[in-house]
Amino acid sequence: MILVTGGTGFLGSTLLQYLIEGGKSVVALKRETSTIPSHLKSSSLIQWVDADVTDYFALAEILPKVKQVYHCAAKVSYHPTDAQELFQTNVLGTRYLVNLCLRHGVRLLHVSSIAALGMSKRGKPVNESDLWEKHAKTSNYSLTKYEAEMEVWRGIAEGLDAVIVNPSLIMGVGWGEKGSRVIFDMVHRGNRIYPLGSVGVVDVEDVARIMIRLMNHPVKGERFVLNAENISNQALLTRISQLMNKPAPRIKATPVLMSIAWRMARLASLFSRKPPALTAETARAANRKLEYDNAKIKSTLAYAFKPLDQTLKEVYEAYYSRKTI
């Protein structure tokens, strides 16, 4: 039996689809308020369990019944007010799983993040050996994903059979997906501004397929960067603009403009009583130039990533091609 945490999320639901297509029986965790994806509701191979990863006793009931755990559940937020929830979900939940996997001899595949990777000190794309460092402006999300990964490394030192993946920005077509849609929606609304930074992007299908292959691979005690392509924010928005037949962005969002923008967003949130659409952390991240090296996973699995242009085309055709644009 296999356990998947975060089963209703973007990555988790994609992973579940591939697992049941392979005839695997799965226990999938979800919160009581979460909605089961329609295409997974009728599967007799999935046993849905309402339980949070921070509920140790619920996890303790499940772990003796499984042999493999895919830990996809995580809280993603760059709002300072979510710091405590980030720690509870990302760090404490991972700690519980690590301890229970150790106790019952269960193999763990932990979904970390590029946010838990360090910055390259050699002027080259970041790889698995670059060490993470905390700075005064390190986001709470990055901090908790790093600390969660440290829980896994602690478990590995104690004998845990585990492997870690560090995906970059996950895009693609799937249930509950937000990242791709947000970026496409910006272009659809006529956005003409682009941040100065760059990002790494990977398709959700690639991440799920690689996870399954790594779970059943003899490798253990290793981490793998999952990244298909490095691209500037301007180039990414331009490619999407071309797909949607919209003008390409032309206005640079300099650090000064981004600083003004997040302060205005915070002021607006005081009146709307909704979380600000832009925070100081997301503004800083948008202007960072980030590149990631995928050589290790490509060598280990002889894996060929889906081209970014194909991912963007699939998102466009799934959600936007029938819209008036």
Tab-separated table of C-alpha atoms in Angstrom, residues 70-312:
chain	number	residue	atom	x	y	z
A	70	TYR	CA	4.921	10.320	-1.150
A	71	HIS	CA	4.923	13.475	0.977
A	72	CYS	CA	3.395	16.197	-1.222
A	73	ALA	CA	1.441	18.157	1.399
A	74	ALA	CA	2.788	21.635	2.129
A	75	LYS	CA	1.634	25.124	2.921
A	76	VAL	CA	2.730	27.723	0.360
A	77	SER	CA	2.466	31.338	1.448
A	78	TYR	CA	4.555	34.485	1.448
A	79	HIS	CA	2.325	36.346	3.898
A	80	PRO	CA	4.024	37.034	7.260
A	81	THR	CA	0.796	36.255	9.134
A	82	ASP	CA	0.983	32.617	7.956
A	83	ALA	CA	4.322	31.923	9.651
A	84	GLN	CA	2.898	29.673	12.366
A	85	GLU	CA	0.785	27.622	9.962
A	86	LEU	CA	3.782	27.243	7.652
A	87	PHE	CA	5.828	25.809	10.502
A	88	GLN	CA	3.065	23.475	11.655
A	89	THR	CA	2.355	22.022	8.206
A	90	ASN	CA	5.767	22.064	6.573
A	91	VAL	CA	8.075	21.281	9.477
A	92	LEU	CA	6.036	19.541	12.160
A	93	GLY	CA	4.073	17.448	9.659
A	94	THR	CA	7.295	16.303	8.009
A	95	ARG	CA	8.838	15.508	11.400
A	96	TYR	CA	5.904	13.251	12.266
A	97	LEU	CA	6.135	11.399	8.951
A	98	VAL	CA	9.889	10.956	9.218
A	99	ASN	CA	9.626	9.501	12.716
A	100	LEU	CA	6.814	7.131	11.755
A	101	CYS	CA	8.555	6.016	8.549
A	102	LEU	CA	11.657	5.273	10.616
A	103	ARG	CA	9.638	3.257	13.135
A	104	HIS	CA	7.872	1.148	10.508
A	105	GLY	CA	10.613	0.823	7.871
A	106	VAL	CA	8.681	2.796	5.234
A	107	ARG	CA	10.381	4.371	2.209
A	108	LEU	CA	9.754	8.120	1.958
A	109	LEU	CA	9.852	10.404	-1.064
A	110	HIS	CA	9.816	13.967	0.214
A	111	VAL	CA	8.770	16.851	-2.021
A	112	SER	CA	10.978	19.732	-0.979
A	113	SER	CA	11.456	22.896	-3.056
A	114	ILE	CA	14.063	24.987	-4.785
A	115	ALA	CA	13.339	27.379	-1.900
A	116	ALA	CA	15.347	24.954	0.262
A	117	LEU	CA	18.381	25.167	-2.033
A	118	GLY	CA	21.265	27.564	-1.572
A	119	MET	CA	22.442	30.211	-3.993
A	120	SER	CA	25.275	29.340	-6.334
A	121	LYS	CA	28.612	30.785	-5.244
A	122	ARG	CA	30.328	29.971	-8.552
A	123	GLY	CA	28.283	31.979	-11.011
A	124	LYS	CA	26.669	28.771	-12.275
A	125	PRO	CA	23.117	27.391	-12.015
A	126	VAL	CA	22.234	26.115	-8.547
A	127	ASN	CA	22.618	22.375	-8.038
A	128	GLU	CA	22.091	19.878	-5.231
A	129	SER	CA	25.401	20.678	-3.534
A	130	ASP	CA	24.812	24.407	-3.039
A	131	LEU	CA	24.259	25.067	0.658
A	132	TRP	CA	21.240	27.014	1.919
A	133	GLU	CA	21.926	30.118	3.982
A	134	LYS	CA	19.526	32.156	6.065
A	135	HIS	CA	19.431	35.897	5.499
A	136	ALA	CA	17.554	38.724	7.178
A	137	LYS	CA	15.024	38.746	4.337
A	138	THR	CA	14.640	34.976	3.944
A	139	SER	CA	10.947	34.155	3.513
A	140	ASN	CA	9.114	32.068	6.090
A	141	TYR	CA	8.193	29.657	3.308
A	142	SER	CA	11.839	29.135	2.355
A	143	LEU	CA	12.813	28.756	6.001
A	144	THR	CA	10.161	26.117	6.708
A	145	LYS	CA	10.874	24.142	3.537
A	146	TYR	CA	14.556	24.105	4.501
A	147	GLU	CA	13.754	23.003	8.049
A	148	ALA	CA	11.377	20.321	6.716
A	149	GLU	CA	14.122	18.991	4.475
A	150	MET	CA	16.471	18.965	7.465
A	151	GLU	CA	14.000	16.679	9.225
A	152	VAL	CA	14.342	14.238	6.324
A	153	TRP	CA	18.138	14.448	6.374
A	154	ARG	CA	18.055	13.837	10.122
A	155	GLY	CA	15.949	10.754	9.465
A	156	ILE	CA	18.352	9.568	6.768
A	157	ALA	CA	21.229	9.864	9.273
A	158	GLU	CA	19.195	7.646	11.603
A	159	GLY	CA	18.588	5.016	8.930
A	160	LEU	CA	15.546	6.314	7.036
A	161	ASP	CA	15.132	5.019	3.470
A	162	ALA	CA	14.353	8.288	1.704
A	163	VAL	CA	14.906	10.419	-1.383
A	164	ILE	CA	14.206	14.133	-1.847
A	165	VAL	CA	13.092	16.145	-4.890
A	166	ASN	CA	13.428	19.919	-5.232
A	167	PRO	CA	11.080	21.100	-7.994
A	168	SER	CA	11.279	24.576	-9.466
A	169	LEU	CA	8.090	26.478	-10.424
A	170	ILE	CA	5.578	23.741	-11.285
A	171	MET	CA	3.298	24.538	-14.213
A	172	GLY	CA	0.924	22.513	-16.358
A	173	VAL	CA	-2.621	21.261	-16.608
A	174	GLY	CA	-4.191	19.716	-13.535
A	175	TRP	CA	-6.611	19.878	-10.637
A	176	GLY	CA	-6.289	22.759	-8.202
A	177	GLU	CA	-3.483	24.373	-10.176
A	178	LYS	CA	-2.995	28.076	-9.452
A	179	GLY	CA	0.484	29.149	-10.512
A	180	SER	CA	0.091	28.711	-14.273
A	181	ARG	CA	-3.376	30.204	-14.282
A	182	VAL	CA	-2.302	33.277	-12.326
A	183	ILE	CA	0.469	34.042	-14.807
A	184	PHE	CA	-1.803	33.443	-17.800
A	185	ASP	CA	-4.544	35.559	-16.236
A	186	MET	CA	-2.099	38.455	-15.873
A	187	VAL	CA	-1.360	38.323	-19.593
A	188	HIS	CA	-5.042	37.881	-20.436
A	189	ARG	CA	-5.867	41.080	-18.538
A	190	GLY	CA	-3.338	42.990	-20.631
A	191	ASN	CA	-0.396	43.120	-18.224
A	192	ARG	CA	2.477	45.111	-19.760
A	193	ILE	CA	4.902	44.899	-16.806
A	194	TYR	CA	7.611	42.313	-16.248
A	195	PRO	CA	9.881	41.736	-13.226
A	196	LEU	CA	13.610	41.733	-13.917
A	197	GLY	CA	14.321	38.289	-12.490
A	198	SER	CA	14.290	34.779	-13.893
A	199	VAL	CA	12.821	31.446	-12.838
A	200	GLY	CA	13.149	27.733	-13.359
A	201	VAL	CA	10.044	25.935	-14.620
A	202	VAL	CA	9.030	22.262	-14.690
A	203	ASP	CA	5.863	20.501	-15.860
A	204	VAL	CA	3.691	18.843	-13.196
A	205	GLU	CA	3.579	15.635	-15.236
A	206	ASP	CA	7.373	15.430	-15.265
A	207	VAL	CA	7.522	15.896	-11.494
A	208	ALA	CA	4.968	13.141	-10.869
A	209	ARG	CA	6.621	10.690	-13.293
A	210	ILE	CA	10.073	11.308	-11.826
A	211	MET	CA	8.747	10.807	-8.298
A	212	ILE	CA	7.361	7.388	-9.184
A	213	ARG	CA	10.574	6.354	-10.896
A	214	LEU	CA	12.704	7.519	-7.974
A	215	MET	CA	10.465	5.769	-5.457
A	216	ASN	CA	11.137	2.490	-7.247
A	217	HIS	CA	14.818	3.197	-7.902
A	218	PRO	CA	17.602	1.888	-5.621
A	219	VAL	CA	18.883	5.416	-4.974
A	220	LYS	CA	18.445	6.698	-1.417
A	221	GLY	CA	19.817	9.459	0.750
A	222	GLU	CA	19.961	11.816	-2.239
A	223	ARG	CA	18.223	15.001	-3.403
A	224	PHE	CA	17.396	15.921	-6.997
A	225	VAL	CA	16.683	19.284	-8.615
A	226	LEU	CA	13.676	18.971	-10.954
A	227	ASN	CA	13.815	21.771	-13.508
A	228	ALA	CA	13.071	21.721	-17.230
A	229	GLU	CA	14.169	25.193	-18.272
A	230	ASN	CA	15.552	28.452	-16.887
A	231	ILE	CA	13.888	31.534	-18.317
A	232	SER	CA	13.662	35.247	-17.601
A	233	ASN	CA	10.323	36.587	-16.429
A	234	GLN	CA	10.199	38.799	-19.506
A	235	ALA	CA	10.748	35.867	-21.866
A	236	LEU	CA	8.167	33.727	-20.051
A	237	LEU	CA	5.510	36.445	-20.208
A	238	THR	CA	6.386	37.123	-23.848
A	239	ARG	CA	5.901	33.460	-24.825
A	240	ILE	CA	2.520	33.416	-23.096
A	241	SER	CA	1.569	36.719	-24.766
A	242	GLN	CA	2.297	35.229	-28.172
A	243	LEU	CA	0.085	32.220	-27.423
A	244	MET	CA	-2.765	34.478	-26.326
A	245	ASN	CA	-2.254	37.004	-29.111
A	246	LYS	CA	-1.588	39.759	-26.600
A	247	PRO	CA	1.042	42.524	-26.619
A	248	ALA	CA	4.291	41.456	-25.001
A	249	PRO	CA	5.259	43.188	-21.741
A	250	ARG	CA	7.473	46.218	-22.233
A	251	ILE	CA	7.669	47.947	-18.835
A	252	LYS	CA	10.430	46.924	-16.434
A	253	ALA	CA	9.285	46.363	-12.855
A	254	THR	CA	12.409	47.723	-11.188
A	255	PRO	CA	13.078	47.046	-7.481
A	256	VAL	CA	11.865	50.581	-6.696
A	257	LEU	CA	8.572	50.051	-8.532
A	258	MET	CA	8.102	46.634	-6.900
A	259	SER	CA	8.739	48.197	-3.489
A	260	ILE	CA	6.029	50.777	-4.130
A	261	ALA	CA	3.675	48.115	-5.485
A	262	TRP	CA	3.819	45.799	-2.469
A	263	ARG	CA	3.261	48.708	-0.098
A	264	MET	CA	0.213	49.776	-2.107
A	265	ALA	CA	-1.041	46.175	-2.069
A	266	ARG	CA	-0.666	46.044	1.704
A	267	LEU	CA	-2.568	49.332	2.076
A	268	ALA	CA	-5.356	48.048	-0.184
A	269	SER	CA	-5.625	44.871	1.885
A	270	LEU	CA	-6.400	46.935	4.988
A	271	PHE	CA	-9.576	48.163	3.311
A	272	SER	CA	-10.530	44.933	1.527
A	273	ARG	CA	-9.674	42.748	4.559
A	274	LYS	CA	-8.142	40.250	2.140
A	275	PRO	CA	-4.495	39.115	2.020
A	276	PRO	CA	-2.405	41.417	-0.209
A	277	ALA	CA	-1.861	40.149	-3.738
A	278	LEU	CA	1.796	41.187	-3.513
A	279	THR	CA	4.064	41.071	-0.478
A	280	ALA	CA	7.596	42.261	0.209
A	281	GLU	CA	8.790	38.644	-0.092
A	282	THR	CA	7.143	37.989	-3.475
A	283	ALA	CA	8.315	41.361	-4.776
A	284	ARG	CA	11.923	40.554	-3.887
A	285	ALA	CA	11.648	37.066	-5.375
A	286	ALA	CA	10.302	38.396	-8.674
A	287	ASN	CA	13.490	40.369	-9.303
A	288	ARG	CA	15.937	37.612	-8.387
A	289	LYS	CA	17.797	35.916	-11.221
A	290	LEU	CA	17.473	32.211	-10.466
A	291	GLU	CA	18.833	29.304	-12.499
A	292	TYR	CA	18.891	25.594	-11.657
A	293	ASP	CA	20.965	22.653	-12.900
A	294	ASN	CA	19.053	19.456	-13.780
A	295	ALA	CA	22.090	17.376	-14.780
A	296	LYS	CA	21.888	14.990	-11.798
A	297	ILE	CA	18.319	13.769	-12.393
A	298	LYS	CA	18.839	13.574	-16.150
A	299	SER	CA	21.912	11.420	-15.595
A	300	THR	CA	20.348	9.219	-12.892
A	301	LEU	CA	17.165	8.391	-14.802
A	302	ALA	CA	18.176	9.282	-18.367
A	303	TYR	CA	15.141	11.553	-18.226
A	304	ALA	CA	14.041	14.015	-20.939
A	305	PHE	CA	11.887	16.869	-19.656
A	306	LYS	CA	8.843	18.161	-21.493
A	307	PRO	CA	9.783	21.376	-23.356
A	308	LEU	CA	8.472	24.534	-21.714
A	309	ASP	CA	6.770	25.659	-24.930
A	310	GLN	CA	4.728	22.451	-24.901
A	311	THR	CA	3.710	23.020	-21.275
A	312	LEU	CA	2.613	26.587	-22.022
